[in-house]
């Protein structure tokens, strides 16, 4: 099904006309659990990968001190199914046992972990985007973006990503069974397979990226007098927070738009190869909404969204978690997207 972002509670360009020229189009992806194929745009689904092309591996060392217990991908999938079965049983009968003896035995076995593995790690598919479904900057001879990562932390406390661009028409013989990592550092580095429901929305800059004059206007409480007091009351001490949380840019998985700062102040995003300012390509999100940004919940979710499958919360249907709830934002060079990309956690 398709998903629709509700209209913003305030027409921010009517309050601040200087914002209008700063508007950018973003595409919310709205990933939802499904059974994608290699022909689909997806998160965590199979990739359209040529059978004669080597699968990428990470051959850098991985620190067992930050991952004393590791699990296989199949163990993680089984753990999710057991937890989902338990949640469904308790939903139907609150007096039912949380775990059956078989489930408890399975969870104990999984909890013990797997032996450490010191060899090269096959990269995990994270996302596949066809240009026919999702607009994004890409080289002129490509219509397909594939994102993979190593499911271990490296210099930063998040997986290291790899981007591959290709022309889908050139792939005629598809790899049937790509290799999987024998072990993964954290279960939330294994994305749950999801289909996408792309929707274009309008993004505006983070308050920290506004010029001083416009930023001062956003901070001026008198500018917000026409806003519904029910919405405004929660932000009466900080109107800039109202703008940041509900008006400037959509949360969740998306392409394009503006960078979603929050963990740090804005930093330089110059292309490492040519110096051109990089632009947002893909936001890999830990959730599609949060407790203070409920105005972003898709209309089709209803006012009280049903518990999502597999125990996800706040619209985290992919079951990915970046550094305890943040986003991993990939930026690329608009002059040549094949240049090395930039990773930002915000």
Coordinates of C-alpha atoms in Angstrom, one line a residue:
X1 CA 0.0 0.0 0.0
X2 CA 1.0 3.6 -0.3
X3 CA 1.7 5.9 2.6
X4 CA 1.0 9.6 2.8
X5 CA 2.6 12.2 5.1
X6 CA -0.1 14.5 6.7
X7 CA 0.0 18.2 5.6
X8 CA 2.3 20.2 7.9
X9 CA 0.4 21.7 10.8
X10 CA 1.8 25.1 9.8
X11 CA 2.6 26.6 6.4
X12 CA 6.1 27.6 7.3
X13 CA 6.7 29.6 4.1
X14 CA 3.7 31.8 4.9
X15 CA 5.3 32.6 8.3
X16 CA 8.8 32.9 6.8
X17 CA 8.7 33.7 3.0
X18 CA 12.5 33.6 2.9
X19 CA 12.3 29.9 3.4
X20 CA 10.5 29.3 0.1
X21 CA 13.6 29.4 -2.1
X22 CA 15.4 27.0 0.2
X23 CA 12.8 24.2 -0.2
X24 CA 14.2 20.9 -1.5
X25 CA 12.4 17.8 -2.6
X26 CA 13.0 14.6 -0.5
X27 CA 11.5 11.2 -1.0
X28 CA 10.3 9.3 2.0
X29 CA 10.7 5.6 1.4
X30 CA 8.3 4.2 4.0
X31 CA 9.8 0.8 4.2
X32 CA 7.4 -2.0 5.4
X33 CA 8.1 -5.7 5.9
X34 CA 7.6 -7.7 2.7
X35 CA 9.1 -10.2 0.3
X36 CA 11.2 -8.1 -2.1
X37 CA 12.8 -9.6 -5.2
X38 CA 15.9 -8.5 -7.1
X39 CA 13.5 -6.5 -9.4
X40 CA 12.2 -4.4 -6.5
X41 CA 13.5 -1.3 -4.7
X42 CA 13.9 -2.5 -1.1
X43 CA 15.6 -2.3 2.2
X44 CA 17.3 -5.6 3.2
X45 CA 16.1 -7.4 0.1
X46 CA 18.1 -9.4 -2.5
X47 CA 20.3 -7.4 -4.9
X48 CA 20.3 -7.5 -8.7
X49 CA 23.9 -8.8 -8.7
X50 CA 25.7 -10.2 -11.7
X51 CA 26.6 -13.9 -11.3
X52 CA 30.1 -13.3 -12.7
X53 CA 30.9 -10.3 -10.4
X54 CA 32.7 -11.0 -7.1
X55 CA 30.7 -10.3 -4.0
X56 CA 32.4 -7.5 -1.8
X57 CA 34.0 -8.4 1.5
X58 CA 35.4 -6.4 4.3
X59 CA 39.0 -7.7 5.0
X60 CA 39.9 -5.1 7.7
X61 CA 40.3 -6.4 11.3
X62 CA 37.3 -6.5 13.6
X63 CA 37.7 -5.9 17.3
X64 CA 36.2 -8.8 19.3
X65 CA 36.5 -6.6 22.4
X66 CA 33.5 -4.5 21.2
X67 CA 31.6 -7.6 20.2
X68 CA 32.2 -10.3 22.9
X69 CA 29.0 -12.2 21.8
X70 CA 28.3 -12.5 18.1
X71 CA 25.4 -14.2 16.3
X72 CA 24.8 -15.6 12.8
X73 CA 22.2 -14.0 10.6
X74 CA 20.0 -17.1 10.8
X75 CA 20.1 -16.9 14.6
X76 CA 19.0 -13.3 14.5
X77 CA 16.1 -14.1 12.1
X78 CA 15.0 -17.0 14.3
X79 CA 15.2 -14.8 17.5
X80 CA 12.9 -12.3 15.7
X81 CA 10.4 -15.0 14.8
X82 CA 10.3 -16.4 18.3
X83 CA 9.8 -12.9 19.8
X84 CA 7.0 -12.2 17.3
X85 CA 5.3 -15.4 18.1
X86 CA 5.4 -14.6 21.8
X87 CA 4.0 -11.1 21.2
X88 CA 1.2 -12.4 19.1
X89 CA 0.3 -15.1 21.7
X90 CA 0.2 -12.5 24.5
X91 CA -1.8 -10.2 22.4
X92 CA -4.5 -12.9 22.0
X93 CA -4.3 -14.1 25.6
X94 CA -2.6 -11.8 28.1
X95 CA -2.5 -14.8 30.6
X96 CA -0.6 -17.0 28.2
X97 CA 3.1 -17.8 29.1
X98 CA 5.6 -15.4 27.6
X99 CA 7.8 -18.3 26.4
X100 CA 7.1 -21.9 25.6
X101 CA 9.7 -24.4 26.8
X102 CA 10.9 -24.8 23.2
X103 CA 11.1 -21.0 22.7
X104 CA 13.1 -20.6 26.0
X105 CA 15.5 -23.3 24.9
X106 CA 15.9 -21.6 21.5
X107 CA 16.6 -18.2 23.0
X108 CA 19.1 -19.6 25.5
X109 CA 21.0 -21.3 22.6
X110 CA 21.0 -18.1 20.6
X111 CA 22.0 -16.0 23.6
X112 CA 25.2 -18.1 24.0
X113 CA 26.4 -16.7 20.7
X114 CA 28.6 -18.1 18.0
X115 CA 32.4 -18.6 17.8
X116 CA 34.4 -15.5 16.8
X117 CA 35.4 -15.3 13.1
X118 CA 38.6 -13.7 12.1
X119 CA 38.4 -13.9 8.3
X120 CA 37.0 -11.5 5.7
X121 CA 33.3 -10.6 6.2
X122 CA 30.9 -10.6 3.3
X123 CA 29.0 -7.3 3.1
X124 CA 25.3 -7.3 3.9
X125 CA 22.7 -5.8 1.5
X126 CA 21.2 -2.7 3.1
X127 CA 19.2 -1.1 0.3
X128 CA 18.5 -1.3 -3.4
X129 CA 17.0 1.7 -5.2
X130 CA 15.8 1.8 -8.8
X131 CA 15.8 5.3 -10.4
X132 CA 12.3 4.4 -11.9
X133 CA 11.0 4.3 -8.3
X134 CA 13.1 6.7 -6.3
X135 CA 14.8 9.9 -7.6
X136 CA 18.5 10.2 -6.5
X137 CA 21.7 11.6 -7.9
X138 CA 23.5 8.9 -10.0
X139 CA 26.1 8.6 -12.7
X140 CA 24.6 9.1 -16.2
X141 CA 25.0 5.4 -17.2
X142 CA 23.4 4.0 -14.1
X143 CA 19.8 3.5 -13.0
X144 CA 20.3 1.4 -9.9
X145 CA 21.9 2.1 -6.5
X146 CA 23.0 -0.7 -4.2
X147 CA 24.0 0.0 -0.6
X148 CA 25.9 -2.6 1.4
X149 CA 27.7 -2.5 4.7
X150 CA 30.0 -4.5 7.0
X151 CA 28.0 -5.5 10.0
X152 CA 30.8 -4.5 12.4
X153 CA 31.8 -1.1 13.8
X154 CA 35.0 0.3 12.6
X155 CA 36.6 3.7 13.4
X156 CA 33.1 5.0 14.1
X157 CA 30.4 3.2 16.1
X158 CA 28.4 2.3 13.0
X159 CA 28.7 0.0 10.0
X160 CA 30.9 1.1 7.1
X161 CA 28.9 1.4 3.9
X162 CA 29.7 0.7 0.3
X163 CA 27.8 2.2 -2.7
X164 CA 27.6 0.5 -6.0
X165 CA 26.0 2.0 -9.1
X166 CA 25.0 0.0 -12.1
X167 CA 22.8 -0.2 -15.2
X168 CA 20.1 -2.8 -14.5
X169 CA 19.7 -3.7 -18.2
X170 CA 23.3 -5.1 -18.2
X171 CA 22.5 -7.7 -15.6
X172 CA 21.2 -10.7 -17.4
X173 CA 22.5 -13.6 -15.2
X174 CA 21.8 -12.9 -11.5
X175 CA 23.7 -14.3 -8.6
X176 CA 21.3 -16.7 -6.8
X177 CA 22.9 -17.2 -3.5
X178 CA 25.2 -14.4 -2.3
X179 CA 27.4 -15.1 0.7
X180 CA 26.4 -14.0 4.1
X181 CA 28.6 -13.1 7.1
X182 CA 29.2 -16.1 9.4
X183 CA 28.6 -13.7 12.3
X184 CA 27.3 -10.2 12.9
X185 CA 28.3 -7.8 15.7
X186 CA 24.8 -6.6 16.5
X187 CA 21.4 -7.9 15.5
X188 CA 20.2 -4.5 14.5
X189 CA 22.8 -4.4 11.8
X190 CA 20.7 -7.0 9.9
X191 CA 17.9 -5.2 8.1
X192 CA 14.5 -6.9 7.9
X193 CA 13.5 -7.2 4.2
X194 CA 11.1 -4.4 3.4
X195 CA 9.3 -3.1 0.3
X196 CA 9.1 0.7 -0.2
X197 CA 6.3 3.1 -0.8
X198 CA 8.1 6.2 -2.1
X199 CA 6.5 9.6 -1.4
X200 CA 7.9 13.0 -2.3
X201 CA 7.8 15.7 0.4
X202 CA 9.3 19.1 0.9
X203 CA 12.3 19.7 3.2
X204 CA 13.7 22.9 4.6
X205 CA 17.1 23.5 6.2
X206 CA 17.9 22.7 9.8
X207 CA 17.7 25.9 12.0
X208 CA 21.5 25.8 12.3
X209 CA 21.9 26.1 8.5
X210 CA 19.8 29.2 8.3
X211 CA 21.3 32.6 7.9
X212 CA 21.4 34.8 11.0
X213 CA 18.5 37.0 9.9
X214 CA 16.2 34.1 9.1
X215 CA 17.3 32.2 12.2
X216 CA 16.5 35.2 14.3
X217 CA 13.0 35.4 12.7
X218 CA 12.4 31.7 13.5
X219 CA 13.4 32.5 17.1
X220 CA 11.0 35.5 17.3
X221 CA 8.0 34.2 19.3
X222 CA 5.7 37.0 17.9
X223 CA 6.1 35.4 14.5
X224 CA 4.3 32.3 15.8
X225 CA 1.2 34.0 17.1
X226 CA -1.0 32.6 14.4
X227 CA 0.0 29.0 15.2
X228 CA -2.6 26.7 16.8
X229 CA -1.9 27.0 20.6
X230 CA -2.5 23.3 21.0
X231 CA 0.5 22.7 18.8
X232 CA 2.5 25.6 20.0
X233 CA 2.1 25.2 23.8
X234 CA 4.6 22.4 23.9
X235 CA 7.2 24.6 22.3
X236 CA 6.3 27.9 23.9
X237 CA 9.8 28.3 25.3
X238 CA 11.6 27.4 22.0
X239 CA 9.7 28.0 18.8
X240 CA 12.8 26.9 16.9
X241 CA 12.2 23.4 18.3
X242 CA 8.7 23.5 16.8
X243 CA 10.2 24.3 13.4
X244 CA 12.9 21.6 13.8
X245 CA 10.6 18.8 15.0
X246 CA 7.5 19.3 12.8
X247 CA 8.3 21.6 9.9
X248 CA 11.7 21.6 8.4
X249 CA 12.5 18.0 7.3
X250 CA 10.9 14.6 7.4
X251 CA 12.4 11.9 9.5
X252 CA 12.9 8.3 8.5
X253 CA 14.3 6.6 5.5
X254 CA 14.5 9.0 2.6
X255 CA 16.6 10.2 -0.3
X256 CA 17.5 13.8 -1.1
X257 CA 16.3 16.7 1.0
X258 CA 18.4 18.5 3.6
X259 CA 20.8 17.1 6.2
X260 CA 19.1 16.3 9.5
X261 CA 21.5 17.8 12.1
X262 CA 21.0 17.2 15.7
X263 CA 23.8 15.2 17.3
X264 CA 26.4 17.8 16.2
X265 CA 26.5 21.2 14.6
X266 CA 26.8 21.3 10.8
X267 CA 30.2 20.1 9.6
X268 CA 32.0 20.4 6.3
X269 CA 30.7 17.9 3.6
X270 CA 33.1 18.6 0.8
X271 CA 33.7 15.8 -1.6
X272 CA 37.0 14.1 -0.7
X273 CA 38.0 13.9 -4.3
X274 CA 37.0 17.2 -5.9
X275 CA 35.9 19.5 -3.1
X276 CA 32.3 20.0 -4.3
X277 CA 29.8 20.3 -1.5
X278 CA 28.2 16.8 -1.1
X279 CA 24.4 16.5 -1.0
X280 CA 22.2 14.0 0.9
X281 CA 21.8 10.8 -1.0
X282 CA 20.2 8.3 1.5
X283 CA 19.2 8.5 5.1
X284 CA 19.3 5.1 6.8
X285 CA 17.0 5.7 9.8
X286 CA 16.5 4.0 13.1
X287 CA 12.8 5.1 13.1
X288 CA 10.2 6.7 10.9
X289 CA 8.9 8.9 13.7
X290 CA 9.5 9.5 17.4
X291 CA 7.4 10.6 20.4
X292 CA 7.9 14.3 19.6
X293 CA 7.5 14.1 15.9
X294 CA 4.2 12.2 15.6
X295 CA 2.9 14.7 13.0
X296 CA 5.1 12.7 10.6
X297 CA 3.2 9.4 11.1
X298 CA 1.7 8.4 7.7
X299 CA -2.1 9.0 7.5
X300 CA -2.6 5.3 6.7
X301 CA -1.1 4.3 10.0
X302 CA -4.1 5.8 11.9
X303 CA -4.1 7.8 15.1
X304 CA -3.1 4.8 17.1
X305 CA -0.7 2.7 14.9
X306 CA -1.0 -1.1 15.4
X307 CA 2.0 -2.8 17.0
X308 CA 4.4 -3.2 14.1
X309 CA 5.7 -6.7 13.2
X310 CA 8.6 -8.3 15.0
X311 CA 8.5 -5.9 17.9
X312 CA 9.6 -2.8 16.0
X313 CA 8.9 0.6 17.7
X314 CA 8.4 4.1 16.5
X315 CA 8.0 2.9 12.9
X316 CA 11.3 1.1 12.9
X317 CA 10.1 -1.6 10.5
X318 CA 13.6 -2.3 9.2
X319 CA 14.8 -3.2 12.7
X320 CA 18.0 -1.3 12.1
X321 CA 19.3 0.8 14.9
X322 CA 22.1 3.3 14.5
X323 CA 24.0 4.2 17.6
X324 CA 20.9 3.9 19.8
X325 CA 18.3 5.6 17.6
X326 CA 20.2 8.0 15.3
X327 CA 20.4 8.1 11.5
X328 CA 23.2 7.3 9.2
X329 CA 23.1 9.8 6.4
X330 CA 25.1 9.1 3.2
X331 CA 26.1 12.2 1.1
X332 CA 27.5 12.1 -2.5
X333 CA 29.2 14.5 -4.8
X334 CA 26.6 16.1 -7.1
X335 CA 29.3 16.6 -9.8
X336 CA 30.1 12.9 -9.9
X337 CA 28.2 10.6 -7.5
X338 CA 30.8 7.9 -8.1
X339 CA 33.3 9.9 -6.1
X340 CA 33.9 8.6 -2.5
X341 CA 30.8 9.3 -0.4
X342 CA 30.5 10.8 3.1
X343 CA 28.9 9.1 6.2
X344 CA 27.3 11.2 8.9
X345 CA 25.6 10.0 12.1
X346 CA 22.9 12.5 13.3

